[in-house]
Amino acid sequence: MSAEAQGLVFVAHRRHFEVHLDDGYDIECVQKGRQQQIACGDRVRVSVAAAGGGVIDAVLPRTSLFRRSDAYRDKVIAANITQVVAVVAPDVAVDEYLLNRWIIAAEAQDCRFVLVANKRDLPSYAALESRMDFYATLGYPVVEVSARQSVAALAPHLAGQHSVLIGQSGMGKSTIVNALAP
């Protein structure tokens, strides 16, 4: 490894990051200063220490940026995303206002939007399915899965994309991620 390298942030914990360097190595890094927020998906320039580890010196230009804001703070969620994957399920009330906001956020960043209707194996799924038909008529892919059984139907929609999974608590995002990357 050289003293300077570039790579992709794939884990972010406050000011500690894991970066997959372009030469194939993974390295733990800290942020230099506090000037810029760093997120998963950021391409970064890193100074690599001889003893291992590194320092993120700069964030390279972003193609997209997703953040969560409220009245008190603004938090960077993900960068350089090409696709937003929203997860909904029948056993949690689906907030369609929120779902529509996710679509607008994806469209505003020129990203694809995919809707995943999870927990297909539940008896209450039929009611969710009829509500998701509206989004299919708008042209958004609606992928039906039961993450505890199989997420194979979702895999083609993820291929070649840099995706972020979003959804309310209890929708099955973690189960989907664990099924995709055990």
C-alpha atoms as an extended CHARMM CRD file, in Angstrom:
* protein
*
       182  EXT
         1         1  MET       CA              0.0000000000        0.0000000000        0.0000000000  PROA      1               0.0000000000
         2         2  SER       CA              1.1300000000        3.5260000000       -0.6980000000  PROA      2               0.0000000000
         3         3  ALA       CA              1.1630000000        6.3800000000        1.8140000000  PROA      3               0.0000000000
         4         4  GLU       CA             -1.7920000000        7.9680000000        0.0080000000  PROA      4               0.0000000000
         5         5  ALA       CA             -4.7370000000        6.0760000000       -1.4220000000  PROA      5               0.0000000000
         6         6  GLN       CA             -8.3350000000        6.4410000000       -2.4510000000  PROA      6               0.0000000000
         7         7  GLY       CA            -11.2520000000        4.2620000000       -1.4850000000  PROA      7               0.0000000000
         8         8  LEU       CA            -14.9160000000        3.8180000000       -0.6120000000  PROA      8               0.0000000000
         9         9  VAL       CA            -16.3540000000        4.2820000000        2.8850000000  PROA      9               0.0000000000
        10        10  PHE       CA            -18.4450000000        1.2020000000        3.6690000000  PROA      10              0.0000000000
        11        11  VAL       CA            -18.8930000000        1.5180000000        7.4510000000  PROA      11              0.0000000000
        12        12  ALA       CA            -19.3670000000        4.7210000000        9.4310000000  PROA      12              0.0000000000
        13        13  HSD       CA            -19.4490000000        4.9270000000       13.2550000000  PROA      13              0.0000000000
        14        14  ARG       CA            -19.3620000000        8.5570000000       14.3680000000  PROA      14              0.0000000000
        15        15  ARG       CA            -15.7870000000        9.6000000000       13.4980000000  PROA      15              0.0000000000
        16        16  HSD       CA            -14.4680000000        6.0920000000       12.7550000000  PROA      16              0.0000000000
        17        17  PHE       CA            -14.7660000000        4.5760000000        9.2940000000  PROA      17              0.0000000000
        18        18  GLU       CA            -13.9060000000        1.4610000000        7.3630000000  PROA      18              0.0000000000
        19        19  VAL       CA            -12.6550000000        2.1800000000        3.8670000000  PROA      19              0.0000000000
        20        20  HSD       CA            -12.2480000000       -0.2720000000        1.0050000000  PROA      20              0.0000000000
        21        21  LEU       CA             -9.1630000000        1.0110000000       -0.7910000000  PROA      21              0.0000000000
        22        22  ASP       CA             -8.9110000000        0.8910000000       -4.5720000000  PROA      22              0.0000000000
        23        23  ASP       CA             -5.9800000000       -1.5390000000       -4.2820000000  PROA      23              0.0000000000
        24        24  GLY       CA             -8.2670000000       -4.0800000000       -2.5690000000  PROA      24              0.0000000000
        25        25  TYR       CA             -7.3700000000       -3.6060000000        1.0890000000  PROA      25              0.0000000000
        26        26  ASP       CA             -9.8090000000       -2.6330000000        3.8420000000  PROA      26              0.0000000000
        27        27  ILE       CA             -8.5440000000       -0.1490000000        6.3880000000  PROA      27              0.0000000000
        28        28  GLU       CA             -9.8900000000        1.4830000000        9.5530000000  PROA      28              0.0000000000
        29        29  CYS       CA             -9.7160000000        5.2610000000        9.4030000000  PROA      29              0.0000000000
        30        30  VAL       CA            -10.4680000000        8.3200000000       11.4570000000  PROA      30              0.0000000000
        31        31  GLN       CA            -11.6280000000       11.6570000000       10.1290000000  PROA      31              0.0000000000
        32        32  LYS       CA             -9.1690000000       14.5390000000        9.8800000000  PROA      32              0.0000000000
        33        33  GLY       CA            -10.8190000000       17.5330000000       11.4920000000  PROA      33              0.0000000000
        34        34  ARG       CA            -14.5660000000       18.0590000000       11.7500000000  PROA      34              0.0000000000
        35        35  GLN       CA            -15.1750000000       20.2210000000        8.7110000000  PROA      35              0.0000000000
        36        36  GLN       CA            -17.0340000000       17.7560000000        6.5290000000  PROA      36              0.0000000000
        37        37  GLN       CA            -19.5490000000       15.0270000000        7.2960000000  PROA      37              0.0000000000
        38        38  ILE       CA            -18.5540000000       11.6410000000        5.9060000000  PROA      38              0.0000000000
        39        39  ALA       CA            -21.0840000000        8.9590000000        4.9980000000  PROA      39              0.0000000000
        40        40  CYS       CA            -21.2120000000        5.4200000000        3.6950000000  PROA      40              0.0000000000
        41        41  GLY       CA            -20.7380000000        5.5470000000       -0.0460000000  PROA      41              0.0000000000
        42        42  ASP       CA            -18.3130000000        8.4620000000        0.0160000000  PROA      42              0.0000000000
        43        43  ARG       CA            -15.1830000000        8.2030000000       -2.1090000000  PROA      43              0.0000000000
        44        44  VAL       CA            -12.2870000000        9.4900000000        0.0080000000  PROA      44              0.0000000000
        45        45  ARG       CA             -8.5730000000       10.2770000000       -0.1110000000  PROA      45              0.0000000000
        46        46  VAL       CA             -6.7290000000        8.5460000000        2.7320000000  PROA      46              0.0000000000
        47        47  SER       CA             -3.2730000000        8.8570000000        4.2930000000  PROA      47              0.0000000000
        48        48  VAL       CA             -2.2210000000        5.3520000000        5.2750000000  PROA      48              0.0000000000
        49        49  ALA       CA             -0.0800000000        4.9590000000        8.3930000000  PROA      49              0.0000000000
        50        50  ALA       CA              2.8610000000        2.5550000000        8.2950000000  PROA      50              0.0000000000
        51        51  ALA       CA              1.5730000000        0.7910000000       11.4240000000  PROA      51              0.0000000000
        52        52  GLY       CA             -1.8640000000        0.2780000000        9.8710000000  PROA      52              0.0000000000
        53        53  GLY       CA             -4.9630000000        2.3970000000        9.9150000000  PROA      53              0.0000000000
        54        54  GLY       CA             -5.3710000000        5.7040000000        8.2440000000  PROA      54              0.0000000000
        55        55  VAL       CA             -6.7490000000        9.2160000000        8.1980000000  PROA      55              0.0000000000
        56        56  ILE       CA             -9.4000000000       10.4750000000        5.7950000000  PROA      56              0.0000000000
        57        57  ASP       CA             -7.9210000000       13.6610000000        4.3640000000  PROA      57              0.0000000000
        58        58  ALA       CA            -10.6710000000       14.5860000000        1.9010000000  PROA      58              0.0000000000
        59        59  VAL       CA            -14.0420000000       13.5600000000        0.5350000000  PROA      59              0.0000000000
        60        60  LEU       CA            -14.0500000000       13.3560000000       -3.2510000000  PROA      60              0.0000000000
        61        61  PRO       CA            -16.9200000000       14.9390000000       -5.2400000000  PROA      61              0.0000000000
        62        62  ARG       CA            -20.3110000000       13.2960000000       -4.6570000000  PROA      62              0.0000000000
        63        63  THR       CA            -22.9000000000       12.3380000000       -7.2630000000  PROA      63              0.0000000000
        64        64  SER       CA            -25.7340000000       12.1970000000       -4.7190000000  PROA      64              0.0000000000
        65        65  LEU       CA            -26.2460000000       12.8600000000       -1.0320000000  PROA      65              0.0000000000
        66        66  PHE       CA            -29.0220000000       11.7320000000        1.2890000000  PROA      66              0.0000000000
        67        67  ARG       CA            -29.5550000000       13.3730000000        4.6420000000  PROA      67              0.0000000000
        68        68  ARG       CA            -32.0820000000       13.2890000000        7.4410000000  PROA      68              0.0000000000
        69        69  SER       CA            -33.0210000000       16.6400000000        8.9090000000  PROA      69              0.0000000000
        70        70  ASP       CA            -35.2050000000       17.8460000000       11.7120000000  PROA      70              0.0000000000
        71        71  ALA       CA            -35.5600000000       21.1560000000       13.5230000000  PROA      71              0.0000000000
        72        72  TYR       CA            -32.3520000000       20.5800000000       15.5120000000  PROA      72              0.0000000000
        73        73  ARG       CA            -29.8370000000       18.7810000000       13.3320000000  PROA      73              0.0000000000
        74        74  ASP       CA            -28.8890000000       17.5880000000        9.9020000000  PROA      74              0.0000000000
        75        75  LYS       CA            -27.3560000000       14.1220000000        9.5230000000  PROA      75              0.0000000000
        76        76  VAL       CA            -25.7140000000       12.7600000000        6.3770000000  PROA      76              0.0000000000
        77        77  ILE       CA            -27.0130000000        9.2350000000        5.7220000000  PROA      77              0.0000000000
        78        78  ALA       CA            -25.4220000000        8.0440000000        2.4610000000  PROA      78              0.0000000000
        79        79  ALA       CA            -23.5160000000        9.3880000000       -0.5350000000  PROA      79              0.0000000000
        80        80  ASN       CA            -23.1210000000        8.4000000000       -4.1830000000  PROA      80              0.0000000000
        81        81  ILE       CA            -26.3000000000        6.3430000000       -4.1480000000  PROA      81              0.0000000000
        82        82  THR       CA            -27.8650000000        5.2890000000       -7.4430000000  PROA      82              0.0000000000
        83        83  GLN       CA            -30.9740000000        3.6620000000       -5.9910000000  PROA      83              0.0000000000
        84        84  VAL       CA            -33.3350000000        4.0130000000       -3.0370000000  PROA      84              0.0000000000
        85        85  VAL       CA            -34.9540000000        0.7710000000       -1.8760000000  PROA      85              0.0000000000
        86        86  ALA       CA            -37.9490000000        1.3830000000        0.3910000000  PROA      86              0.0000000000
        87        87  VAL       CA            -39.1530000000       -1.5180000000        2.5270000000  PROA      87              0.0000000000
        88        88  VAL       CA            -42.7640000000       -1.7850000000        3.6820000000  PROA      88              0.0000000000
        89        89  ALA       CA            -44.6190000000       -4.6120000000        5.4270000000  PROA      89              0.0000000000
        90        90  PRO       CA            -48.2300000000       -5.4070000000        6.3670000000  PROA      90              0.0000000000
        91        91  ASP       CA            -47.8620000000       -5.7400000000       10.1300000000  PROA      91              0.0000000000
        92        92  VAL       CA            -46.7130000000       -2.1240000000       10.6050000000  PROA      92              0.0000000000
        93        93  ALA       CA            -48.8870000000        0.7740000000        9.4740000000  PROA      93              0.0000000000
        94        94  VAL       CA            -47.3840000000        2.0660000000        6.2410000000  PROA      94              0.0000000000
        95        95  ASP       CA            -47.0640000000        5.8300000000        6.2880000000  PROA      95              0.0000000000
        96        96  GLU       CA            -47.7740000000        6.6780000000        2.6370000000  PROA      96              0.0000000000
        97        97  TYR       CA            -46.8900000000       10.3380000000        3.2340000000  PROA      97              0.0000000000
        98        98  LEU       CA            -43.4240000000        9.1590000000        4.2770000000  PROA      98              0.0000000000
        99        99  LEU       CA            -43.2710000000        6.7250000000        1.3620000000  PROA      99              0.0000000000
       100       100  ASN       CA            -44.0510000000        9.5610000000       -1.0480000000  PROA      100             0.0000000000
       101       101  ARG       CA            -41.3050000000       11.6840000000        0.5610000000  PROA      101             0.0000000000
       102       102  TRP       CA            -38.8270000000        8.8710000000       -0.1050000000  PROA      102             0.0000000000
       103       103  ILE       CA            -39.8540000000        8.8110000000       -3.7570000000  PROA      103             0.0000000000
       104       104  ILE       CA            -39.3940000000       12.5770000000       -4.0160000000  PROA      104             0.0000000000
       105       105  ALA       CA            -35.9610000000       12.3410000000       -2.3550000000  PROA      105             0.0000000000
       106       106  ALA       CA            -34.8900000000        9.6350000000       -4.8250000000  PROA      106             0.0000000000
       107       107  GLU       CA            -36.1880000000       11.5810000000       -7.8090000000  PROA      107             0.0000000000
       108       108  ALA       CA            -34.5230000000       14.7980000000       -6.5920000000  PROA      108             0.0000000000
       109       109  GLN       CA            -31.1460000000       13.0100000000       -6.5590000000  PROA      109             0.0000000000
       110       110  ASP       CA            -31.7390000000       11.3260000000       -9.9620000000  PROA      110             0.0000000000
       111       111  CYS       CA            -31.8530000000        7.9170000000       -8.2980000000  PROA      111             0.0000000000
       112       112  ARG       CA            -33.9750000000        4.8970000000       -9.1140000000  PROA      112             0.0000000000
       113       113  PHE       CA            -36.6860000000        3.9800000000       -6.6370000000  PROA      113             0.0000000000
       114       114  VAL       CA            -37.6680000000        0.3970000000       -5.8220000000  PROA      114             0.0000000000
       115       115  LEU       CA            -40.4360000000       -0.5480000000       -3.4230000000  PROA      115             0.0000000000
       116       116  VAL       CA            -40.0290000000       -3.8190000000       -1.5170000000  PROA      116             0.0000000000
       117       117  ALA       CA            -43.2110000000       -5.3040000000       -0.0670000000  PROA      117             0.0000000000
       118       118  ASN       CA            -41.8440000000       -7.6030000000        2.6230000000  PROA      118             0.0000000000
       119       119  LYS       CA            -43.4490000000      -10.3220000000        4.7720000000  PROA      119             0.0000000000
       120       120  ARG       CA            -45.3960000000      -11.8320000000        1.8920000000  PROA      120             0.0000000000
       121       121  ASP       CA            -45.9720000000      -14.9430000000        4.0010000000  PROA      121             0.0000000000
       122       122  LEU       CA            -48.2570000000      -13.1290000000        6.4720000000  PROA      122             0.0000000000
       123       123  PRO       CA            -52.0580000000      -13.4360000000        6.1750000000  PROA      123             0.0000000000
       124       124  SER       CA            -52.4160000000       -9.6230000000        6.2350000000  PROA      124             0.0000000000
       125       125  TYR       CA            -50.2180000000       -9.2510000000        3.1310000000  PROA      125             0.0000000000
       126       126  ALA       CA            -53.1560000000       -9.0670000000        0.6780000000  PROA      126             0.0000000000
       127       127  ALA       CA            -54.2300000000       -5.6700000000        2.0140000000  PROA      127             0.0000000000
       128       128  LEU       CA            -50.6880000000       -4.3090000000        1.5820000000  PROA      128             0.0000000000
       129       129  GLU       CA            -50.4240000000       -5.7570000000       -1.9070000000  PROA      129             0.0000000000
       130       130  SER       CA            -53.4940000000       -3.8610000000       -3.1240000000  PROA      130             0.0000000000
       131       131  ARG       CA            -52.1060000000       -0.5790000000       -1.6930000000  PROA      131             0.0000000000
       132       132  MET       CA            -48.7820000000       -1.0890000000       -3.5020000000  PROA      132             0.0000000000
       133       133  ASP       CA            -50.4890000000       -1.5190000000       -6.8950000000  PROA      133             0.0000000000
       134       134  PHE       CA            -50.7560000000        2.2910000000       -7.1030000000  PROA      134             0.0000000000
       135       135  TYR       CA            -46.9530000000        2.6360000000       -7.0530000000  PROA      135             0.0000000000
       136       136  ALA       CA            -46.5770000000       -0.0240000000       -9.7320000000  PROA      136             0.0000000000
       137       137  THR       CA            -48.9560000000        1.9390000000      -11.9940000000  PROA      137             0.0000000000
       138       138  LEU       CA            -46.6700000000        4.9610000000      -11.5290000000  PROA      138             0.0000000000
       139       139  GLY       CA            -43.8360000000        2.8580000000      -12.9630000000  PROA      139             0.0000000000
       140       140  TYR       CA            -41.9370000000        2.0280000000       -9.7900000000  PROA      140             0.0000000000
       141       141  PRO       CA            -40.8570000000       -1.5950000000       -9.4170000000  PROA      141             0.0000000000
       142       142  VAL       CA            -42.6830000000       -3.3260000000       -6.5630000000  PROA      142             0.0000000000
       143       143  VAL       CA            -40.7710000000       -6.4070000000       -5.4110000000  PROA      143             0.0000000000
       144       144  GLU       CA            -42.6180000000       -8.9140000000       -3.2410000000  PROA      144             0.0000000000
       145       145  VAL       CA            -40.4820000000      -10.8920000000       -0.8020000000  PROA      145             0.0000000000
       146       146  SER       CA            -40.5760000000      -12.7630000000        2.4380000000  PROA      146             0.0000000000
       147       147  ALA       CA            -37.1190000000      -11.9770000000        3.7670000000  PROA      147             0.0000000000
       148       148  ARG       CA            -37.1130000000      -14.8980000000        6.1950000000  PROA      148             0.0000000000
       149       149  GLN       CA            -37.6460000000      -17.2930000000        3.2820000000  PROA      149             0.0000000000
       150       150  SER       CA            -35.9560000000      -15.7020000000        0.2540000000  PROA      150             0.0000000000
       151       151  VAL       CA            -34.9190000000      -12.3500000000       -1.1390000000  PROA      151             0.0000000000
       152       152  ALA       CA            -33.9950000000      -13.7650000000       -4.5490000000  PROA      152             0.0000000000
       153       153  ALA       CA            -36.5980000000      -11.5710000000       -6.2750000000  PROA      153             0.0000000000
       154       154  LEU       CA            -34.7690000000       -8.4780000000       -5.0130000000  PROA      154             0.0000000000
       155       155  ALA       CA            -31.2710000000       -9.4750000000       -6.1810000000  PROA      155             0.0000000000
       156       156  PRO       CA            -31.7200000000       -8.4380000000       -9.8590000000  PROA      156             0.0000000000
       157       157  HSD       CA            -32.8380000000       -4.9690000000       -8.7590000000  PROA      157             0.0000000000
       158       158  LEU       CA            -29.6750000000       -4.5280000000       -6.6600000000  PROA      158             0.0000000000
       159       159  ALA       CA            -27.1770000000       -5.7240000000       -9.2710000000  PROA      159             0.0000000000
       160       160  GLY       CA            -24.8890000000       -2.9200000000      -10.4380000000  PROA      160             0.0000000000
       161       161  GLN       CA            -26.4920000000       -0.3570000000       -8.1200000000  PROA      161             0.0000000000
       162       162  HSD       CA            -25.3350000000        1.4980000000       -5.0150000000  PROA      162             0.0000000000
       163       163  SER       CA            -28.4720000000        1.1520000000       -2.9200000000  PROA      163             0.0000000000
       164       164  VAL       CA            -29.7270000000        2.4750000000        0.3750000000  PROA      164             0.0000000000
       165       165  LEU       CA            -32.4900000000        0.5790000000        2.2050000000  PROA      165             0.0000000000
       166       166  ILE       CA            -35.0040000000        2.7480000000        4.0170000000  PROA      166             0.0000000000
       167       167  GLY       CA            -38.1540000000        1.9750000000        5.9220000000  PROA      167             0.0000000000
       168       168  GLN       CA            -39.9440000000        2.3690000000        9.1960000000  PROA      168             0.0000000000
       169       169  SER       CA            -38.9470000000        0.2960000000       12.1980000000  PROA      169             0.0000000000
       170       170  GLY       CA            -40.1360000000       -3.3150000000       12.0030000000  PROA      170             0.0000000000
       171       171  MET       CA            -40.3880000000       -3.5400000000        8.2160000000  PROA      171             0.0000000000
       172       172  GLY       CA            -37.5740000000       -6.0930000000        7.8610000000  PROA      172             0.0000000000
       173       173  LYS       CA            -34.6150000000       -4.0700000000        6.6120000000  PROA      173             0.0000000000
       174       174  SER       CA            -32.1080000000       -5.8970000000        8.8220000000  PROA      174             0.0000000000
       175       175  THR       CA            -33.5500000000       -9.2650000000        7.8540000000  PROA      175             0.0000000000
       176       176  ILE       CA            -33.1620000000       -8.3610000000        4.1780000000  PROA      176             0.0000000000
       177       177  VAL       CA            -29.5600000000       -7.2160000000        4.6610000000  PROA      177             0.0000000000
       178       178  ASN       CA            -28.7200000000      -10.3880000000        6.6220000000  PROA      178             0.0000000000
       179       179  ALA       CA            -30.2860000000      -12.5240000000        3.8750000000  PROA      179             0.0000000000
       180       180  LEU       CA            -28.3060000000      -10.7070000000        1.1730000000  PROA      180             0.0000000000
       181       181  ALA       CA            -24.9760000000      -10.6800000000        3.0260000000  PROA      181             0.0000000000
       182       182  PRO       CA            -25.0270000000      -13.2600000000        5.8410000000  PROA      182             0.0000000000
